[in-house]
Short mmCIF file of C-alpha atoms and ligand atoms in Angstrom, two decimals:
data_model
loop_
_atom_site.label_atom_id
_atom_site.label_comp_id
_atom_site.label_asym_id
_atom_site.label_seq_id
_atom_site.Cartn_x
_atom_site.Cartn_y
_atom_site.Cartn_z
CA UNK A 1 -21.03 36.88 -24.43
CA UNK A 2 -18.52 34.86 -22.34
CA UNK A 3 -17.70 31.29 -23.47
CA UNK A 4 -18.87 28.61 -21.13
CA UNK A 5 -15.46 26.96 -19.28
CA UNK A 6 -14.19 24.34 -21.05
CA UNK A 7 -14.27 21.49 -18.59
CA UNK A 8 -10.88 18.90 -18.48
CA UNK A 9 -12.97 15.80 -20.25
CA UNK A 10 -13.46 18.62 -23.18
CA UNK A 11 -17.43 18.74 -22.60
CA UNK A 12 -18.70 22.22 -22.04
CA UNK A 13 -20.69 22.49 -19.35
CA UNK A 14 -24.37 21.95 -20.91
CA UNK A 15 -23.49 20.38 -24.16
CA UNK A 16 -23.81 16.53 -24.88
CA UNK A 17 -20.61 14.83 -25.53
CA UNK A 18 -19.61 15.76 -29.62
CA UNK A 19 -17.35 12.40 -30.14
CA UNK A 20 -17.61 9.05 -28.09
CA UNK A 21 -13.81 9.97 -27.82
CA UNK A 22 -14.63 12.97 -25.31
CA UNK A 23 -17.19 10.16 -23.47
CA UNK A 24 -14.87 7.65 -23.06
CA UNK A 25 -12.54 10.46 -21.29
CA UNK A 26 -15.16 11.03 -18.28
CA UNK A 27 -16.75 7.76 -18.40
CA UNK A 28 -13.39 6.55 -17.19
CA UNK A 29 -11.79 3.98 -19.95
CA UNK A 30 -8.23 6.20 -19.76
CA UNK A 31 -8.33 5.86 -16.07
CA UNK A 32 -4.21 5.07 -14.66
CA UNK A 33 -3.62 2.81 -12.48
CA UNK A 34 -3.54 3.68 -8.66
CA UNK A 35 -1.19 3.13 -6.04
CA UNK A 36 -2.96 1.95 -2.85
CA UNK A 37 -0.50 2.20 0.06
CA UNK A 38 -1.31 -0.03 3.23
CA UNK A 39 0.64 0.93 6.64
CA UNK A 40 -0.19 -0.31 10.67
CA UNK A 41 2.13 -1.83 12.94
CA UNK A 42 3.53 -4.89 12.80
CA UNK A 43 0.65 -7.94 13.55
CA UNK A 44 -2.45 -5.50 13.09
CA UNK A 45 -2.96 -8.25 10.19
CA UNK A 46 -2.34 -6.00 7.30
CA UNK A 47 -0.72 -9.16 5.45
CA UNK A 48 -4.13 -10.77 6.32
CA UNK A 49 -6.27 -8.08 5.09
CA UNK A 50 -4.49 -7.62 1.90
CA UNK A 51 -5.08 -11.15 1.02
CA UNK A 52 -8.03 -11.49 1.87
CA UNK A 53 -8.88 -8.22 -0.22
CA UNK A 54 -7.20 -9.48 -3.13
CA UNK A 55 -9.99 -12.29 -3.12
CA UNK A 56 -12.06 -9.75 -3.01
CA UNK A 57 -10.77 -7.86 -5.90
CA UNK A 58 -8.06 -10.41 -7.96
CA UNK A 59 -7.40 -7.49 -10.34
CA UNK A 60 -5.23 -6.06 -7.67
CA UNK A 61 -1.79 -5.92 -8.27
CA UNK A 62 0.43 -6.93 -4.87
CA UNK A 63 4.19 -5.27 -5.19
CA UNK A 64 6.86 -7.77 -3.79
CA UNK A 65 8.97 -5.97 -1.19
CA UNK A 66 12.74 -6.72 -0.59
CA UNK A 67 14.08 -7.94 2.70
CA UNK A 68 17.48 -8.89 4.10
CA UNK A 69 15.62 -10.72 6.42
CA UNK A 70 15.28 -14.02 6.46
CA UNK A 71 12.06 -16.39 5.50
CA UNK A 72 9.70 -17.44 8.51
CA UNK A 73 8.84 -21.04 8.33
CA UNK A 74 5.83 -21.19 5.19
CA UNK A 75 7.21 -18.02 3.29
CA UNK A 76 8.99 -18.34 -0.07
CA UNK A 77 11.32 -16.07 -2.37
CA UNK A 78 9.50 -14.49 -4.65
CA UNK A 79 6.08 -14.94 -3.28
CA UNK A 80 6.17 -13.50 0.15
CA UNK A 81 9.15 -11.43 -0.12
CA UNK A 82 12.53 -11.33 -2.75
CA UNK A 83 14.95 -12.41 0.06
CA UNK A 84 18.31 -10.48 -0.79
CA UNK A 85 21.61 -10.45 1.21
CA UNK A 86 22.64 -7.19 2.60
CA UNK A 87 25.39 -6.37 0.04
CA UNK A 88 22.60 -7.37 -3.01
CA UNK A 89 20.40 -4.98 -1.22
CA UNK A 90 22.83 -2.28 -1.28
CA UNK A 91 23.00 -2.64 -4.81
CA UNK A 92 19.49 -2.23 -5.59
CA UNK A 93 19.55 1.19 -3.67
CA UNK A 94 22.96 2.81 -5.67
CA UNK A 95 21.17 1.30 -8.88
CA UNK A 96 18.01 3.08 -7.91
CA UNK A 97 15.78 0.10 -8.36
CA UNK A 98 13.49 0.43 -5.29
CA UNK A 99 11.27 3.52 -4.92
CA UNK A 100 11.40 3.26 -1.46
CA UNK A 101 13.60 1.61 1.63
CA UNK A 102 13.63 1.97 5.41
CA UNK A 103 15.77 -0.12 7.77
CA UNK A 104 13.32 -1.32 9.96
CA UNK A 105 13.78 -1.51 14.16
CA UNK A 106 14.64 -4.98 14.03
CA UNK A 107 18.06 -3.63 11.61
CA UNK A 108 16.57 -5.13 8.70
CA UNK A 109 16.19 -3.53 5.41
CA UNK A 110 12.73 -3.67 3.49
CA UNK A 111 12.11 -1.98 0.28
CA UNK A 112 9.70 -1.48 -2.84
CA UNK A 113 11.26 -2.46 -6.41
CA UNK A 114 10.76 0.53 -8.55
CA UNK A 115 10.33 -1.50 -11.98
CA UNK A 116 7.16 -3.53 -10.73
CA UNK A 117 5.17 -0.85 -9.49
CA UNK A 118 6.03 1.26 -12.31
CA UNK A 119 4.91 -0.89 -15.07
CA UNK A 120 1.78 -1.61 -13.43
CA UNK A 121 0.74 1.81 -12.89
CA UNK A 122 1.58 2.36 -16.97
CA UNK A 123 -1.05 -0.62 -18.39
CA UNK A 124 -3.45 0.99 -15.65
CA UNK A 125 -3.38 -1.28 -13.59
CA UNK A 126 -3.96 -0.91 -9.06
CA UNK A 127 -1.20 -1.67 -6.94
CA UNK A 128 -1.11 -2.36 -3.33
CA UNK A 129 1.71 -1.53 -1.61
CA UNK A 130 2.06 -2.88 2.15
CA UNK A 131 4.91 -0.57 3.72
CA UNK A 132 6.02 1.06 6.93
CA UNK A 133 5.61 4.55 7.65
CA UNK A 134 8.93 5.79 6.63
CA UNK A 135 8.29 3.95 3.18
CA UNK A 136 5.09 5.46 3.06
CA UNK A 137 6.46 9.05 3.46
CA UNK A 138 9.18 8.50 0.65
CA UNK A 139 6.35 7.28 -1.52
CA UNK A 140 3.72 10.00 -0.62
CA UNK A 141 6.49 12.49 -1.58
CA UNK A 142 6.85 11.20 -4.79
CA UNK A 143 3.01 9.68 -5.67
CA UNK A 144 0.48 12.28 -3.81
CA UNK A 145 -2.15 10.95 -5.52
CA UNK A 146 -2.30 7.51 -4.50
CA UNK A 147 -4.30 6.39 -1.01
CA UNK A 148 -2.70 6.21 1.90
CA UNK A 149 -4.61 3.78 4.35
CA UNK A 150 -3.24 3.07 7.90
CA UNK A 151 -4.61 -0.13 9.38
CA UNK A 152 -5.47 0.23 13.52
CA UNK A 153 -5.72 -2.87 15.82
CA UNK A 154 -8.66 -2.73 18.36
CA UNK A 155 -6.45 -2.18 20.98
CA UNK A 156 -2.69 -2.61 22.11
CA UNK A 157 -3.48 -5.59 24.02
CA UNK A 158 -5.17 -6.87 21.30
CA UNK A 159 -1.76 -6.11 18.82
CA UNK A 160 0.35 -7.84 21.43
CA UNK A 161 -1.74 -10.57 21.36
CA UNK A 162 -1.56 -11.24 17.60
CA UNK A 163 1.78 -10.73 17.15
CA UNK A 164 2.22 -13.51 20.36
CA UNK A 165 0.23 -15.82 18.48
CA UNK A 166 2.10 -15.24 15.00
CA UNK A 167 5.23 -17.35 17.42
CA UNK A 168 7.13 -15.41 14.51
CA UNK A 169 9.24 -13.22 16.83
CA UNK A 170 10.79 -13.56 20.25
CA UNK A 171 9.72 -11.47 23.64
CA UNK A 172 12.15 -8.14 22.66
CA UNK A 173 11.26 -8.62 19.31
CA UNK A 174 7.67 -8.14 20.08
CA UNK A 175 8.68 -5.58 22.51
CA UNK A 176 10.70 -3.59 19.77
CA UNK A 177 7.38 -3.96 17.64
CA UNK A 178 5.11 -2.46 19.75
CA UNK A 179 7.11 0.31 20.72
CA UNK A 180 7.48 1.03 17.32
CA UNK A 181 3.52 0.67 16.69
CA UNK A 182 3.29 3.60 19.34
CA UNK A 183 5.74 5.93 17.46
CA UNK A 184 4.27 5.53 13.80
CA UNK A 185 0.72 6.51 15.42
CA UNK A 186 2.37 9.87 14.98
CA UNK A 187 2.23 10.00 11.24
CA UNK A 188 -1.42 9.21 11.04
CA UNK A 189 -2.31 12.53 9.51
CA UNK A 190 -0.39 11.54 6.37
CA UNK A 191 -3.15 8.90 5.14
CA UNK A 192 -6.41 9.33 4.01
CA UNK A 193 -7.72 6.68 5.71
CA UNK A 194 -7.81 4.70 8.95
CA UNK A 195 -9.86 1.07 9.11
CA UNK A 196 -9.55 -0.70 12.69
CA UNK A 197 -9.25 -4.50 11.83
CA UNK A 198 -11.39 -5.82 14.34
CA UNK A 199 -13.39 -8.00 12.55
CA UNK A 200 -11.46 -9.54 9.39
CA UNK A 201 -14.66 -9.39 7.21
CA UNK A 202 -15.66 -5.78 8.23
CA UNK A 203 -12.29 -4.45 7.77
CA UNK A 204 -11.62 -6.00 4.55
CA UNK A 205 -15.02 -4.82 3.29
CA UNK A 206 -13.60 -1.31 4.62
CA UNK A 207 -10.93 -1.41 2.32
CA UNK A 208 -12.67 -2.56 -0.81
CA UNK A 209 -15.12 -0.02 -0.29
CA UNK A 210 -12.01 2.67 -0.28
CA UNK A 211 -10.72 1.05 -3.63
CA UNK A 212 -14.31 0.92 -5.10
CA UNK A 213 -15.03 4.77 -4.47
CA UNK A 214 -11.15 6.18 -5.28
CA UNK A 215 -11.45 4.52 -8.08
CA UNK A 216 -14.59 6.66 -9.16
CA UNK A 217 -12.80 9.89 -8.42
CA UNK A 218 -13.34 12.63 -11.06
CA UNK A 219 -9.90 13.42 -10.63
CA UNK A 220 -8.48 9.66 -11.50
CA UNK A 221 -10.43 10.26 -15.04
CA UNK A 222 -8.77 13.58 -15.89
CA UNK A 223 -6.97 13.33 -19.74
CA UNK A 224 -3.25 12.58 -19.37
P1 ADP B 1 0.98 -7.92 9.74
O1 ADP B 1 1.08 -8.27 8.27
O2 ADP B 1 0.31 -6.60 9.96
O3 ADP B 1 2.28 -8.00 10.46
P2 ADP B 1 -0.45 -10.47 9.97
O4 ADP B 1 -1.35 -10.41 8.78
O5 ADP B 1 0.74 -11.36 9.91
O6 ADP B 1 -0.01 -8.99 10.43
O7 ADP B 1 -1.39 -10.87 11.23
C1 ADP B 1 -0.84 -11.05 12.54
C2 ADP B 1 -1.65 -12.14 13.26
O8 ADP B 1 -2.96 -11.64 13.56
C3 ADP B 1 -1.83 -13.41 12.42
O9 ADP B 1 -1.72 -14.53 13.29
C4 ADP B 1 -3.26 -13.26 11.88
O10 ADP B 1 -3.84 -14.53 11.66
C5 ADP B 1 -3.96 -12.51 13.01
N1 ADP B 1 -5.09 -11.65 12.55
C6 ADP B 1 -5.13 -10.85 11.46
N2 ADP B 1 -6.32 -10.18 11.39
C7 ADP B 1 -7.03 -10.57 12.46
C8 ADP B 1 -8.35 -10.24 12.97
N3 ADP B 1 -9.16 -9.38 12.33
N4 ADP B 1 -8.75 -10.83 14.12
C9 ADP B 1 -7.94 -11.70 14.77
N5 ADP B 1 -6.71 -12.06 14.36
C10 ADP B 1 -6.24 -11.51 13.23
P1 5GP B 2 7.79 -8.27 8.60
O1 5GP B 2 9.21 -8.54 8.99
O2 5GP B 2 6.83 -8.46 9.75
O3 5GP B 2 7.37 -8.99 7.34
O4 5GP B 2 7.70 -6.72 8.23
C1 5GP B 2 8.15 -5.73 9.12
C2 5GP B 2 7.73 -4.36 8.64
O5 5GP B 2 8.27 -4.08 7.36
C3 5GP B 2 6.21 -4.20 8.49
O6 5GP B 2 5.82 -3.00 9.13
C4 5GP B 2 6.01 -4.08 7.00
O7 5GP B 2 4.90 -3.27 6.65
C5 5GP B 2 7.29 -3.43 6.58
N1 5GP B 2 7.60 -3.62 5.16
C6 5GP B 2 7.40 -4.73 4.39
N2 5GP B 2 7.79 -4.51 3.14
C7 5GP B 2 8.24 -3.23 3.10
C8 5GP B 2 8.79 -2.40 2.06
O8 5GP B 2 8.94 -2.78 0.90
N3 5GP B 2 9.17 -1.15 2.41
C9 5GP B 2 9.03 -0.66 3.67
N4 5GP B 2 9.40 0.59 3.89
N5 5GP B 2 8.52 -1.40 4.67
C10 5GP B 2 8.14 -2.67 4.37
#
């Protein structure tokens, strides 16, 4: 008589768990942490609706990027962004600290440090990473398993008018922005999800509810 297939939590199919060992496995105690990566153009508000989710769910981890640009009026090193000069950038690529970079269209460098996101994905814990496409790409190459959610704005008018009311950029800077809101549309079929932030509340309840249920994955609970 053929054995019944071992499943991966080491439960055969049937049988009751033998140690709480094997029911800690499935019941999700071992679980790693996961790597939520949030994309959209510039002024869709995903800065907005990452805050506001981690209100929602403070166990979040938020990676700090790395910019050579510089801080807008309110933002602070180390909080919003690690502000780096170009040559200290530079360094943190040929040291291989940042999993991720991209030169953004305003000539600007932005990356992910590698040592953050690393550690936090080790004690198990989420991390949100809040990239552009090409970031997102480097990442997905390396991380497939994490979820890849690309925020919408309602419209285009809509975008321009957000990013006009941020007064963080001039006219061809918004111009640039949009243009390159249009272009990253392309890569939507790399994410797993899209969530039009229309309404703040709605959209951020989107996204929890994308944490909440990736989180109860089988696959996430899998022995390591
Ligand atoms: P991003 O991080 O994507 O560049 P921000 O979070 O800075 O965008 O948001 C851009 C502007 O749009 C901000 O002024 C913000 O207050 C506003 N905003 C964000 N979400 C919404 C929304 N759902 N409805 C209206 N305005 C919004
Ligand atoms: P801003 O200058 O408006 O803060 O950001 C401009 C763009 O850079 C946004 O699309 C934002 O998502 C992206 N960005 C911010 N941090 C990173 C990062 O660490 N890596 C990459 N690839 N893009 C980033």
């Amino acid at each position: 008589m053929n054995t019944p297939p071992q499943t991966p939590s080491g439960l055969r199919r049937g049988s009751r768990p033998k140690s709480s060992a094997a029911f800690e496995r499935v019941a999700g105690k071992t679980r790693k942490g996961m790597l939520v990566v949030i994309s959209g153009p510039s002024g869709v508000g995903k800065g907005t609706l990452v805050k506001e989710l981690s209100k929602r769910m403070p166990e979040l981890r938020q990676s700090i990027s790395v910019t050579t640009r510089e801080p807008r009026p309110g933002e602070e090193d180390g909080v919003h962004y690690f502000f780096r000069t170009d040559e200290q950038f530079e360094q943190m690529v040929a040291n291989d600290e940042l999993i991720e970079w991209s030169q953004f269209v305003n000539g600007l460098f932005y990356g992910t440090p590698r040592s953050f996101v690393e550690e936090q994905l080790r004690a198990g814990n989420d991390v949100v990473l809040e990239i552009d496409v090409k970031g997102a790409i480097q990442v997905k190459e390396r991380m497939p398993n994490g979820v890849y959610v690309f925020i919408l704005p309602p419209t285009m008018e809509e975008l321009e008018a957000r990013l006009r009311k941020r007064q963080t950029e001039a006219a061809e800077a918004i111009r640039q922005r949009l243009s390159v809101a249009v272009d990253e549309l392309n890569f939507l079929l790399l994410y797993d999800f899209q969530v039009v932030n229309d309404d703040l509340d709605k959209a951020a309840r989107k996204l929890e509810a994308i944490v909440i249920a990736e989180r109860c994955r089988v696959g996430r609970h899998l022995p390591h």
